[in-house]
Amino acid sequence: MMTPGGDTTIGMIECLDGEVGYWDARLNAAYAERMAIAKDQDSDTLGLRSAAASIEDSLRNMQRSWIIFRDASCLYEQAQWMGGTGGGPATQACHMHETARQALKLEGWWGQ
């Protein structure tokens, strides 16, 4: 937002959109890596005839639930602007923060 025009609503949204794209790519890569690991772990567990829940299914359900949470959280953020022009940048900033947080979690930086 430090570029010319970056202080406009459109400028802020464009800047934040680039950041969302960066974090979304990291999130997708981390999710794919975690999913591959989960499949291997489930395969190992299956051989043991364990009653443990599927890690792959749990990961998929967690991610789907997270998307619902992220969207609801960012809609709440937008609603606080009561239709004002700041709602767009606020929503993008929320998407950026939530996506970054989830990417870092899946990469293993949080929760260990």
PDB file of C-alpha atoms in Angstrom, residues 6-85:
ATOM      1  CA  GLY A   6      -2.025   2.435  -2.679  1.00  0.00           C
ATOM      2  CA  ASP A   7      -3.943   4.561  -0.232  1.00  0.00           C
ATOM      3  CA  THR A   8      -7.150   4.308  -2.276  1.00  0.00           C
ATOM      4  CA  THR A   9      -9.738   1.607  -1.648  1.00  0.00           C
ATOM      5  CA  ILE A  10      -8.920  -0.073  -4.967  1.00  0.00           C
ATOM      6  CA  GLY A  11      -5.189   0.263  -4.312  1.00  0.00           C
ATOM      7  CA  MET A  12      -5.505  -1.338  -0.889  1.00  0.00           C
ATOM      8  CA  ILE A  13      -7.588  -4.212  -2.258  1.00  0.00           C
ATOM      9  CA  GLU A  14      -5.081  -4.847  -5.068  1.00  0.00           C
ATOM     10  CA  CYS A  15      -2.169  -4.851  -2.636  1.00  0.00           C
ATOM     11  CA  LEU A  16      -3.914  -7.158  -0.198  1.00  0.00           C
ATOM     12  CA  ASP A  17      -5.035  -9.418  -3.042  1.00  0.00           C
ATOM     13  CA  GLY A  18      -1.391 -10.058  -3.908  1.00  0.00           C
ATOM     14  CA  GLU A  19      -0.675 -10.988  -0.305  1.00  0.00           C
ATOM     15  CA  VAL A  20      -3.706 -13.285  -0.192  1.00  0.00           C
ATOM     16  CA  GLY A  21      -2.385 -15.009  -3.330  1.00  0.00           C
ATOM     17  CA  TYR A  22       1.017 -15.515  -1.725  1.00  0.00           C
ATOM     18  CA  TRP A  23      -0.441 -17.052   1.433  1.00  0.00           C
ATOM     19  CA  ASP A  24      -2.981 -19.087  -0.518  1.00  0.00           C
ATOM     20  CA  ALA A  25      -0.169 -20.690  -2.538  1.00  0.00           C
ATOM     21  CA  ARG A  26       1.682 -21.547   0.676  1.00  0.00           C
ATOM     22  CA  LEU A  27      -1.512 -22.913   2.204  1.00  0.00           C
ATOM     23  CA  ASN A  28      -2.233 -25.122  -0.813  1.00  0.00           C
ATOM     24  CA  ALA A  29       1.321 -26.473  -0.844  1.00  0.00           C
ATOM     25  CA  ALA A  30       1.251 -27.215   2.886  1.00  0.00           C
ATOM     26  CA  TYR A  31      -2.160 -28.866   2.608  1.00  0.00           C
ATOM     27  CA  ALA A  32      -0.986 -31.094  -0.253  1.00  0.00           C
ATOM     28  CA  GLU A  33       2.097 -32.094   1.728  1.00  0.00           C
ATOM     29  CA  ARG A  34       0.061 -32.812   4.869  1.00  0.00           C
ATOM     30  CA  MET A  35      -2.459 -34.799   2.828  1.00  0.00           C
ATOM     31  CA  ALA A  36       0.297 -36.983   1.348  1.00  0.00           C
ATOM     32  CA  ILE A  37       1.673 -37.630   4.835  1.00  0.00           C
ATOM     33  CA  ALA A  38      -1.825 -38.371   6.143  1.00  0.00           C
ATOM     34  CA  LYS A  39      -2.417 -40.950   3.413  1.00  0.00           C
ATOM     35  CA  ASP A  40       0.831 -42.704   4.304  1.00  0.00           C
ATOM     36  CA  GLN A  41      -0.002 -42.637   8.001  1.00  0.00           C
ATOM     37  CA  ASP A  42      -3.481 -43.997   7.363  1.00  0.00           C
ATOM     38  CA  SER A  43      -2.004 -46.772   5.253  1.00  0.00           C
ATOM     39  CA  ASP A  44       0.330 -47.710   8.107  1.00  0.00           C
ATOM     40  CA  THR A  45      -2.525 -47.615  10.618  1.00  0.00           C
ATOM     41  CA  LEU A  46      -4.753 -49.725   8.380  1.00  0.00           C
ATOM     42  CA  GLY A  47      -2.160 -52.470   8.440  1.00  0.00           C
ATOM     43  CA  LEU A  48      -2.314 -52.469  12.229  1.00  0.00           C
ATOM     44  CA  ARG A  49      -6.118 -52.751  12.181  1.00  0.00           C
ATOM     45  CA  SER A  50      -6.294 -49.718  14.438  1.00  0.00           C
ATOM     46  CA  ALA A  51      -9.598 -48.141  15.428  1.00  0.00           C
ATOM     47  CA  ALA A  52      -8.032 -44.685  15.111  1.00  0.00           C
ATOM     48  CA  ALA A  53      -9.836 -42.089  13.012  1.00  0.00           C
ATOM     49  CA  SER A  54      -8.535 -41.506   9.499  1.00  0.00           C
ATOM     50  CA  ILE A  55      -5.967 -38.716   9.505  1.00  0.00           C
ATOM     51  CA  GLU A  56      -6.741 -37.966   5.852  1.00  0.00           C
ATOM     52  CA  ASP A  57     -10.470 -37.613   6.523  1.00  0.00           C
ATOM     53  CA  SER A  58      -9.810 -35.550   9.650  1.00  0.00           C
ATOM     54  CA  LEU A  59      -7.495 -33.207   7.758  1.00  0.00           C
ATOM     55  CA  ARG A  60      -9.987 -32.780   4.919  1.00  0.00           C
ATOM     56  CA  ASN A  61     -12.858 -32.103   7.347  1.00  0.00           C
ATOM     57  CA  MET A  62     -10.734 -29.662   9.333  1.00  0.00           C
ATOM     58  CA  GLN A  63      -9.799 -27.727   6.199  1.00  0.00           C
ATOM     59  CA  ARG A  64     -13.387 -27.584   4.956  1.00  0.00           C
ATOM     60  CA  SER A  65     -14.538 -26.359   8.367  1.00  0.00           C
ATOM     61  CA  TRP A  66     -11.730 -23.804   8.429  1.00  0.00           C
ATOM     62  CA  ILE A  67     -12.916 -22.373   5.088  1.00  0.00           C
ATOM     63  CA  ILE A  68     -16.405 -21.918   6.537  1.00  0.00           C
ATOM     64  CA  PHE A  69     -14.897 -20.266   9.633  1.00  0.00           C
ATOM     65  CA  ARG A  70     -12.659 -17.981   7.558  1.00  0.00           C
ATOM     66  CA  ASP A  71     -15.531 -16.846   5.360  1.00  0.00           C
ATOM     67  CA  ALA A  72     -17.834 -16.205   8.334  1.00  0.00           C
ATOM     68  CA  SER A  73     -15.105 -14.393  10.240  1.00  0.00           C
ATOM     69  CA  CYS A  74     -14.302 -12.139   7.298  1.00  0.00           C
ATOM     70  CA  LEU A  75     -17.982 -11.460   6.636  1.00  0.00           C
ATOM     71  CA  TYR A  76     -18.270 -10.310  10.248  1.00  0.00           C
ATOM     72  CA  GLU A  77     -15.224  -8.077   9.713  1.00  0.00           C
ATOM     73  CA  GLN A  78     -16.863  -6.585   6.624  1.00  0.00           C
ATOM     74  CA  ALA A  79     -20.210  -6.081   8.385  1.00  0.00           C
ATOM     75  CA  GLN A  80     -18.569  -3.817  10.943  1.00  0.00           C
ATOM     76  CA  TRP A  81     -18.003  -1.286   8.165  1.00  0.00           C
ATOM     77  CA  MET A  82     -21.792  -1.046   7.694  1.00  0.00           C
ATOM     78  CA  GLY A  83     -21.558  -0.794   3.917  1.00  0.00           C
ATOM     79  CA  GLY A  84     -18.679   1.699   3.952  1.00  0.00           C
ATOM     80  CA  THR A  85     -15.832   1.563   1.468  1.00  0.00           C
TER      81      THR A  85
END
